[in-house]
């Protein structure tokens, strides 16, 4: 299929091609931001600028369901929605330029890998994780602040409230386990360092289950968008409206369920294995601090109790671990007789949020 046919199929109609000066300005903006925000990735500013300045960039009419910017690897072109201002174009260009940097093609110019996403598989394994990782990097480049939002009844912190918010939250949790540098290195260069690191801290099965879950959230949200648009354009047919509404609610509930399944799996798989490595009081204290700070990452709703219960159980195990190591005088809780009242008092604060922005889909 030709590029023109692919664009037509996706409803993209080019209205203007950006000139060399405009492309160079965007390329410079993106290159400078990536190099300054991620110095540990050893990007060369001049080389990166030259690469990005060779990209074609076009303004186009995009269908309502499409993203506001899209990179086509076959013709090295980024298409921007004609509804965007130049400042918005620059910011969105970061995400698409990272896609350009991370692409890997075979001798026939067929895409085989895009950062964390494996295109050799028909299921495009890792697409959700890759999109979220790219969006995290893009958000860091434009100095986005962490915001507390609410989708599908889930309240959670994210640096990207408008683009892949759920996926960004979960991948942020993954990077808390492995470290961000290794995540972003695999995102840019398409290596397996991040995957291997996470597997070493959990297991192979856990990694692929989490990757599959995050991918499925992307597909579920795409399906939800389709039904939401269908609902908005359905009039006078009460029976059909009711049927679509039920489907929309079912999809929202499934997304929320999948999110919590994934979050709980990350928490339990990592900290359960980490617990088996504790051999000194210092190790125990580091473990306790890392688990306690995890509360700042999680998504919650009115019925969510997993993290609180897990935290309580682990605190009791850590107390026992101290005693096993012969450090009975060192206590995790200052007043041992009040251990449960103190813990529950703290736990009530774990998931409290001061500012909540409602962005309910």
Tab-separated table of N, CA, C and O in Angstrom, residues 9 12 18 50 55 91 106 117 119-120 126 132 140 206 219 221 239 251 259 261 266 271 292 310 327 359:
chain	number	residue	atom	x	y	z
A	9	UNK	N	-6.486	6.205	4.130
A	9	UNK	CA	-7.186	5.226	4.951
A	9	UNK	C	-7.351	5.711	6.378
A	9	UNK	O	-8.365	5.441	7.043
A	12	UNK	N	-6.052	11.199	7.016
A	12	UNK	CA	-5.092	12.297	7.132
A	12	UNK	C	-4.957	12.995	5.783
A	12	UNK	O	-4.603	12.365	4.772
A	18	UNK	N	5.896	22.010	6.045
A	18	UNK	CA	6.721	22.999	6.741
A	18	UNK	C	8.013	23.224	5.967
A	18	UNK	O	8.615	22.278	5.445
A	50	UNK	N	21.077	17.312	13.295
A	50	UNK	CA	21.196	17.029	11.860
A	50	UNK	C	20.221	15.926	11.452
A	50	UNK	O	19.540	16.020	10.421
A	55	UNK	N	14.025	15.218	8.779
A	55	UNK	CA	12.648	14.737	8.776
A	55	UNK	C	11.750	15.649	7.943
A	55	UNK	O	11.985	16.864	7.875
A	91	UNK	N	6.073	20.977	21.181
A	91	UNK	CA	5.987	20.043	22.304
A	91	UNK	C	5.606	18.638	21.841
A	91	UNK	O	6.192	17.648	22.278
A	106	UNK	N	14.623	-3.448	9.029
A	106	UNK	CA	15.454	-4.484	8.412
A	106	UNK	C	15.924	-4.012	7.032
A	106	UNK	O	15.717	-2.846	6.651
A	117	UNK	N	8.914	-1.753	21.930
A	117	UNK	CA	7.871	-2.488	21.213
A	117	UNK	C	8.474	-3.370	20.121
A	117	UNK	O	9.249	-2.898	19.287
A	119	UNK	N	8.041	-5.273	16.843
A	119	UNK	CA	7.185	-5.342	15.661
A	119	UNK	C	7.313	-6.663	14.909
A	119	UNK	O	6.606	-6.898	13.940
A	120	UNK	N	8.210	-7.540	15.373
A	120	UNK	CA	8.328	-8.839	14.724
A	120	UNK	C	7.181	-9.746	15.126
A	120	UNK	O	6.933	-10.777	14.507
A	126	UNK	N	4.558	-4.863	23.768
A	126	UNK	CA	5.261	-3.739	24.368
A	126	UNK	C	4.846	-2.383	23.860
A	126	UNK	O	5.446	-1.366	24.239
A	132	UNK	N	4.040	4.823	26.676
A	132	UNK	CA	4.087	5.493	27.976
A	132	UNK	C	5.486	5.999	28.296
A	132	UNK	O	5.656	7.121	28.795
A	140	UNK	N	8.889	15.134	30.607
A	140	UNK	CA	10.068	15.643	31.320
A	140	UNK	C	10.711	16.775	30.523
A	140	UNK	O	11.135	17.784	31.088
A	206	UNK	N	6.235	-12.642	35.130
A	206	UNK	CA	5.664	-11.390	35.660
A	206	UNK	C	5.856	-10.265	34.664
A	206	UNK	O	4.929	-9.484	34.398
A	219	UNK	N	-5.602	-1.009	24.064
A	219	UNK	CA	-6.644	-1.519	23.162
A	219	UNK	C	-8.043	-1.271	23.729
A	219	UNK	O	-8.972	-0.919	22.987
A	221	UNK	N	-8.927	1.151	25.727
A	221	UNK	CA	-9.235	2.580	25.621
A	221	UNK	C	-9.584	2.961	24.181
A	221	UNK	O	-10.446	3.820	23.960
A	239	UNK	N	-33.207	2.169	22.740
A	239	UNK	CA	-32.701	0.817	22.931
A	239	UNK	C	-31.223	0.726	22.551
A	239	UNK	O	-30.415	0.116	23.266
A	251	UNK	N	-16.584	-1.447	29.594
A	251	UNK	CA	-15.189	-1.189	29.208
A	251	UNK	C	-14.461	-0.380	30.275
A	251	UNK	O	-13.303	-0.671	30.603
A	259	UNK	N	-6.065	-2.165	35.465
A	259	UNK	CA	-5.086	-1.272	36.075
A	259	UNK	C	-4.691	-1.782	37.456
A	259	UNK	O	-3.505	-1.897	37.779
A	261	UNK	N	-5.083	-4.774	38.775
A	261	UNK	CA	-4.400	-6.067	38.683
A	261	UNK	C	-2.915	-5.867	38.400
A	261	UNK	O	-2.058	-6.525	39.004
A	266	UNK	N	2.816	-5.577	40.227
A	266	UNK	CA	4.123	-4.915	40.323
A	266	UNK	C	4.570	-4.858	41.779
A	266	UNK	O	5.709	-5.215	42.121
A	271	UNK	N	8.378	-6.545	45.699
A	271	UNK	CA	8.711	-6.484	47.118
A	271	UNK	C	8.774	-7.870	47.759
A	271	UNK	O	9.529	-8.072	48.709
A	292	UNK	N	7.384	2.264	51.727
A	292	UNK	CA	6.575	3.379	52.230
A	292	UNK	C	6.411	4.464	51.162
A	292	UNK	O	5.317	4.993	50.961
A	310	UNK	N	-1.153	-4.864	52.253
A	310	UNK	CA	0.187	-5.388	51.959
A	310	UNK	C	1.230	-4.710	52.844
A	310	UNK	O	2.133	-5.371	53.386
A	327	UNK	N	18.395	-8.476	66.313
A	327	UNK	CA	18.358	-7.045	66.589
A	327	UNK	C	17.030	-6.688	67.242
A	327	UNK	O	16.301	-5.815	66.801
A	359	UNK	N	-11.045	14.293	35.349
A	359	UNK	CA	-11.006	14.151	33.893
A	359	UNK	C	-11.630	12.825	33.551
A	359	UNK	O	-11.026	11.962	32.927
